[in-house]
JSON list of C-alpha atoms in Angstrom, two decimals:
[
{"chain": "O", "resi": 1, "resn": "LYS", "atom": "CA", "xyz": [-19.02, 13.53, -19.10]},
{"chain": "O", "resi": 2, "resn": "LYS", "atom": "CA", "xyz": [-15.22, 14.44, -18.25]},
{"chain": "O", "resi": 3, "resn": "LYS", "atom": "CA", "xyz": [-14.36, 12.50, -15.26]},
{"chain": "O", "resi": 4, "resn": "GLN", "atom": "CA", "xyz": [-12.90, 14.06, -12.49]},
{"chain": "O", "resi": 5, "resn": "LYS", "atom": "CA", "xyz": [-9.45, 13.55, -11.11]},
{"chain": "O", "resi": 6, "resn": "LYS", "atom": "CA", "xyz": [-9.36, 12.80, -7.77]},
{"chain": "O", "resi": 7, "resn": "LYS", "atom": "CA", "xyz": [-7.49, 14.70, -4.70]},
{"chain": "O", "resi": 8, "resn": "LYS", "atom": "CA", "xyz": [-4.99, 12.17, -3.93]},
{"chain": "O", "resi": 9, "resn": "LYS", "atom": "CA", "xyz": [-5.23, 12.44, 0.10]},
{"chain": "O", "resi": 10, "resn": "THR", "atom": "CA", "xyz": [-2.13, 12.58, 1.95]},
{"chain": "O", "resi": 11, "resn": "VAL", "atom": "CA", "xyz": [-2.27, 12.24, 6.34]},
{"chain": "O", "resi": 12, "resn": "ASP", "atom": "CA", "xyz": [-0.16, 13.92, 7.88]},
{"chain": "O", "resi": 13, "resn": "ASN", "atom": "CA", "xyz": [3.28, 12.20, 9.14]},
{"chain": "O", "resi": 14, "resn": "SER", "atom": "CA", "xyz": [5.19, 14.71, 11.31]},
{"chain": "O", "resi": 15, "resn": "ASP", "atom": "CA", "xyz": [5.08, 12.43, 14.36]},
{"chain": "O", "resi": 16, "resn": "ALA", "atom": "CA", "xyz": [6.43, 9.07, 12.01]},
{"chain": "O", "resi": 17, "resn": "PRO", "atom": "CA", "xyz": [9.13, 7.51, 11.89]},
{"chain": "O", "resi": 18, "resn": "THR", "atom": "CA", "xyz": [12.31, 8.23, 9.64]},
{"chain": "O", "resi": 19, "resn": "LEU", "atom": "CA", "xyz": [11.71, 5.79, 7.67]},
{"chain": "O", "resi": 20, "resn": "ASP", "atom": "CA", "xyz": [13.93, 6.12, 3.89]},
{"chain": "O", "resi": 21, "resn": "ILE", "atom": "CA", "xyz": [10.94, 6.22, 1.82]},
{"chain": "O", "resi": 22, "resn": "PRO", "atom": "CA", "xyz": [10.23, 9.02, -0.78]},
{"chain": "O", "resi": 23, "resn": "GLU", "atom": "CA", "xyz": [8.73, 12.07, 0.44]},
{"chain": "O", "resi": 24, "resn": "LYS", "atom": "CA", "xyz": [5.17, 11.70, -2.45]},
{"chain": "O", "resi": 25, "resn": "ILE", "atom": "CA", "xyz": [5.42, 8.10, -0.94]},
{"chain": "O", "resi": 26, "resn": "ALA", "atom": "CA", "xyz": [6.03, 8.85, 2.87]},
{"chain": "O", "resi": 27, "resn": "SER", "atom": "CA", "xyz": [2.67, 11.85, 2.49]},
{"chain": "O", "resi": 28, "resn": "ILE", "atom": "CA", "xyz": [0.12, 8.60, 1.72]},
{"chain": "O", "resi": 29, "resn": "ILE", "atom": "CA", "xyz": [1.33, 6.16, 4.15]},
{"chain": "O", "resi": 30, "resn": "PRO", "atom": "CA", "xyz": [-0.47, 6.20, 7.16]},
{"chain": "O", "resi": 31, "resn": "VAL", "atom": "CA", "xyz": [1.62, 7.09, 11.20]},
{"chain": "O", "resi": 32, "resn": "THR", "atom": "CA", "xyz": [0.07, 3.85, 12.27]},
{"chain": "O", "resi": 33, "resn": "LEU", "atom": "CA", "xyz": [1.29, 1.89, 9.19]},
{"chain": "O", "resi": 34, "resn": "GLN", "atom": "CA", "xyz": [4.50, 3.16, 9.64]},
{"chain": "O", "resi": 35, "resn": "ARG", "atom": "CA", "xyz": [5.15, 2.39, 12.50]},
{"chain": "O", "resi": 36, "resn": "ARG", "atom": "CA", "xyz": [4.02, -1.59, 12.00]},
{"chain": "O", "resi": 37, "resn": "MET", "atom": "CA", "xyz": [6.51, -0.90, 9.17]},
{"chain": "O", "resi": 38, "resn": "ASP", "atom": "CA", "xyz": [9.51, 0.40, 11.21]},
{"chain": "O", "resi": 39, "resn": "ASN", "atom": "CA", "xyz": [9.04, -2.64, 13.98]},
{"chain": "O", "resi": 40, "resn": "ARG", "atom": "CA", "xyz": [8.96, -5.41, 11.57]},
{"chain": "O", "resi": 41, "resn": "GLY", "atom": "CA", "xyz": [12.35, -3.30, 10.43]},
{"chain": "O", "resi": 42, "resn": "LEU", "atom": "CA", "xyz": [10.77, -2.81, 7.39]},
{"chain": "O", "resi": 43, "resn": "GLN", "atom": "CA", "xyz": [13.20, 0.77, 6.74]},
{"chain": "O", "resi": 44, "resn": "SER", "atom": "CA", "xyz": [12.75, 1.16, 3.27]},
{"chain": "O", "resi": 45, "resn": "LEU", "atom": "CA", "xyz": [11.08, 0.29, 0.22]},
{"chain": "O", "resi": 46, "resn": "LEU", "atom": "CA", "xyz": [12.90, -2.09, -3.33]},
{"chain": "O", "resi": 47, "resn": "PRO", "atom": "CA", "xyz": [12.85, -0.22, -6.17]},
{"chain": "O", "resi": 48, "resn": "SER", "atom": "CA", "xyz": [10.82, -2.52, -7.40]},
{"chain": "O", "resi": 49, "resn": "GLN", "atom": "CA", "xyz": [7.93, -1.04, -4.63]},
{"chain": "O", "resi": 50, "resn": "ALA", "atom": "CA", "xyz": [9.06, 2.17, -4.67]},
{"chain": "O", "resi": 51, "resn": "LEU", "atom": "CA", "xyz": [8.08, 1.92, -8.21]},
{"chain": "O", "resi": 52, "resn": "SER", "atom": "CA", "xyz": [4.95, 0.49, -8.36]},
{"chain": "O", "resi": 53, "resn": "PHE", "atom": "CA", "xyz": [3.38, 1.96, -5.54]},
{"chain": "O", "resi": 54, "resn": "ALA", "atom": "CA", "xyz": [1.30, 4.99, -6.37]},
{"chain": "O", "resi": 55, "resn": "ARG", "atom": "CA", "xyz": [0.03, 2.65, -9.77]},
{"chain": "O", "resi": 56, "resn": "ILE", "atom": "CA", "xyz": [-1.17, -0.60, -7.45]},
{"chain": "O", "resi": 57, "resn": "GLN", "atom": "CA", "xyz": [-2.35, 1.76, -4.61]},
{"chain": "O", "resi": 58, "resn": "GLU", "atom": "CA", "xyz": [-4.65, 4.48, -7.08]},
{"chain": "O", "resi": 59, "resn": "GLY", "atom": "CA", "xyz": [-6.24, 0.67, -7.85]},
{"chain": "O", "resi": 60, "resn": "ARG", "atom": "CA", "xyz": [-5.51, 0.33, -11.64]},
{"chain": "O", "resi": 61, "resn": "ASP", "atom": "CA", "xyz": [-4.10, -3.65, -12.38]},
{"chain": "O", "resi": 62, "resn": "THR", "atom": "CA", "xyz": [-0.32, -4.04, -12.34]},
{"chain": "O", "resi": 63, "resn": "VAL", "atom": "CA", "xyz": [1.48, -6.66, -12.31]},
{"chain": "O", "resi": 64, "resn": "LEU", "atom": "CA", "xyz": [4.84, -7.65, -11.00]},
{"chain": "O", "resi": 65, "resn": "GLN", "atom": "CA", "xyz": [7.56, -10.10, -12.79]},
{"chain": "O", "resi": 66, "resn": "ALA", "atom": "CA", "xyz": [10.57, -11.22, -10.50]},
{"chain": "O", "resi": 67, "resn": "PRO", "atom": "CA", "xyz": [12.18, -13.36, -8.72]},
{"chain": "O", "resi": 68, "resn": "THR", "atom": "CA", "xyz": [10.74, -15.09, -5.38]},
{"chain": "O", "resi": 69, "resn": "GLY", "atom": "CA", "xyz": [11.66, -13.31, -2.47]},
{"chain": "O", "resi": 70, "resn": "SER", "atom": "CA", "xyz": [12.24, -9.85, -4.13]},
{"chain": "O", "resi": 71, "resn": "GLY", "atom": "CA", "xyz": [9.42, -8.51, -2.23]},
{"chain": "O", "resi": 72, "resn": "LYS", "atom": "CA", "xyz": [6.36, -8.46, -5.03]},
{"chain": "O", "resi": 73, "resn": "THR", "atom": "CA", "xyz": [4.16, -9.08, -1.96]},
{"chain": "O", "resi": 74, "resn": "LEU", "atom": "CA", "xyz": [4.97, -6.27, -0.06]},
{"chain": "O", "resi": 75, "resn": "ALA", "atom": "CA", "xyz": [5.12, -4.02, -3.15]},
{"chain": "O", "resi": 76, "resn": "TYR", "atom": "CA", "xyz": [0.94, -4.85, -3.08]},
{"chain": "O", "resi": 77, "resn": "VAL", "atom": "CA", "xyz": [0.67, -5.24, 0.62]},
{"chain": "O", "resi": 78, "resn": "ILE", "atom": "CA", "xyz": [1.57, -1.83, 1.65]},
{"chain": "O", "resi": 79, "resn": "PRO", "atom": "CA", "xyz": [-0.63, 0.47, -1.08]},
{"chain": "O", "resi": 80, "resn": "LEU", "atom": "CA", "xyz": [-3.57, -1.36, -0.43]},
{"chain": "O", "resi": 81, "resn": "LEU", "atom": "CA", "xyz": [-3.03, -1.01, 3.53]},
{"chain": "O", "resi": 82, "resn": "SER", "atom": "CA", "xyz": [-2.73, 2.46, 3.27]},
{"chain": "O", "resi": 83, "resn": "ARG", "atom": "CA", "xyz": [-5.23, 3.28, 1.14]},
{"chain": "O", "resi": 84, "resn": "GLN", "atom": "CA", "xyz": [-7.42, 0.88, 3.00]},
{"chain": "O", "resi": 85, "resn": "TYR", "atom": "CA", "xyz": [-6.49, 2.52, 6.88]},
{"chain": "O", "resi": 86, "resn": "ARG", "atom": "CA", "xyz": [-7.80, 6.56, 4.84]},
{"chain": "O", "resi": 87, "resn": "ARG", "atom": "CA", "xyz": [-11.01, 4.93, 4.18]},
{"chain": "O", "resi": 88, "resn": "PRO", "atom": "CA", "xyz": [-14.41, 5.54, 5.97]},
{"chain": "O", "resi": 89, "resn": "ARG", "atom": "CA", "xyz": [-15.59, 2.09, 8.11]},
{"chain": "O", "resi": 90, "resn": "PRO", "atom": "CA", "xyz": [-18.84, 1.07, 6.32]},
{"chain": "O", "resi": 91, "resn": "GLN", "atom": "CA", "xyz": [-21.91, 0.40, 9.55]},
{"chain": "O", "resi": 92, "resn": "LYS", "atom": "CA", "xyz": [-22.30, -2.82, 6.44]},
{"chain": "O", "resi": 93, "resn": "ILE", "atom": "CA", "xyz": [-21.26, -6.40, 7.37]},
{"chain": "O", "resi": 94, "resn": "ALA", "atom": "CA", "xyz": [-17.74, -7.39, 6.95]},
{"chain": "O", "resi": 95, "resn": "GLN", "atom": "CA", "xyz": [-16.57, -8.11, 3.67]},
{"chain": "O", "resi": 96, "resn": "PRO", "atom": "CA", "xyz": [-12.74, -8.52, 2.66]},
{"chain": "O", "resi": 97, "resn": "VAL", "atom": "CA", "xyz": [-11.29, -5.63, 1.29]},
{"chain": "O", "resi": 98, "resn": "ILE", "atom": "CA", "xyz": [-8.22, -7.40, -0.03]},
{"chain": "O", "resi": 99, "resn": "ILE", "atom": "CA", "xyz": [-8.18, -10.70, -1.39]},
{"chain": "O", "resi": 100, "resn": "THR", "atom": "CA", "xyz": [-4.59, -12.69, -1.74]},
{"chain": "O", "resi": 101, "resn": "LEU", "atom": "CA", "xyz": [-3.93, -15.16, -3.95]},
{"chain": "O", "resi": 102, "resn": "ALA", "atom": "CA", "xyz": [-0.63, -17.69, -2.74]},
{"chain": "O", "resi": 103, "resn": "PRO", "atom": "CA", "xyz": [-0.04, -19.45, -5.96]},
{"chain": "O", "resi": 104, "resn": "SER", "atom": "CA", "xyz": [3.48, -20.80, -5.61]},
{"chain": "O", "resi": 105, "resn": "ARG", "atom": "CA", "xyz": [4.47, -23.61, -2.55]},
{"chain": "O", "resi": 106, "resn": "GLU", "atom": "CA", "xyz": [6.73, -21.47, -1.89]},
{"chain": "O", "resi": 107, "resn": "LEU", "atom": "CA", "xyz": [4.34, -18.36, -0.49]},
{"chain": "O", "resi": 108, "resn": "ALA", "atom": "CA", "xyz": [2.04, -20.98, 0.77]},
{"chain": "O", "resi": 109, "resn": "ARG", "atom": "CA", "xyz": [3.35, -22.38, 2.84]}
]
């Protein structure tokens, strides 16, 4: 059997804040999340975040290696949250959707 490619869902971002994010990525990030990013002063993505966005958002295994403070955590969080915002809410018992491991002492504080 051939695997069918899933269509990427996009969202209506006509009332989204003006962020310096590539249109291809902005069309995937829900307006609600873009507003939260804007409220927290996150106006753009770092190169590593933009380059890894699609791969992470699609749920593909991804490893980022970069110095502490270079934005790796957000590189994972933004695409994963974007995915979760668009998923239908199940009527089942609450269950974990995203698990974040923080092995370094700097991130675990």
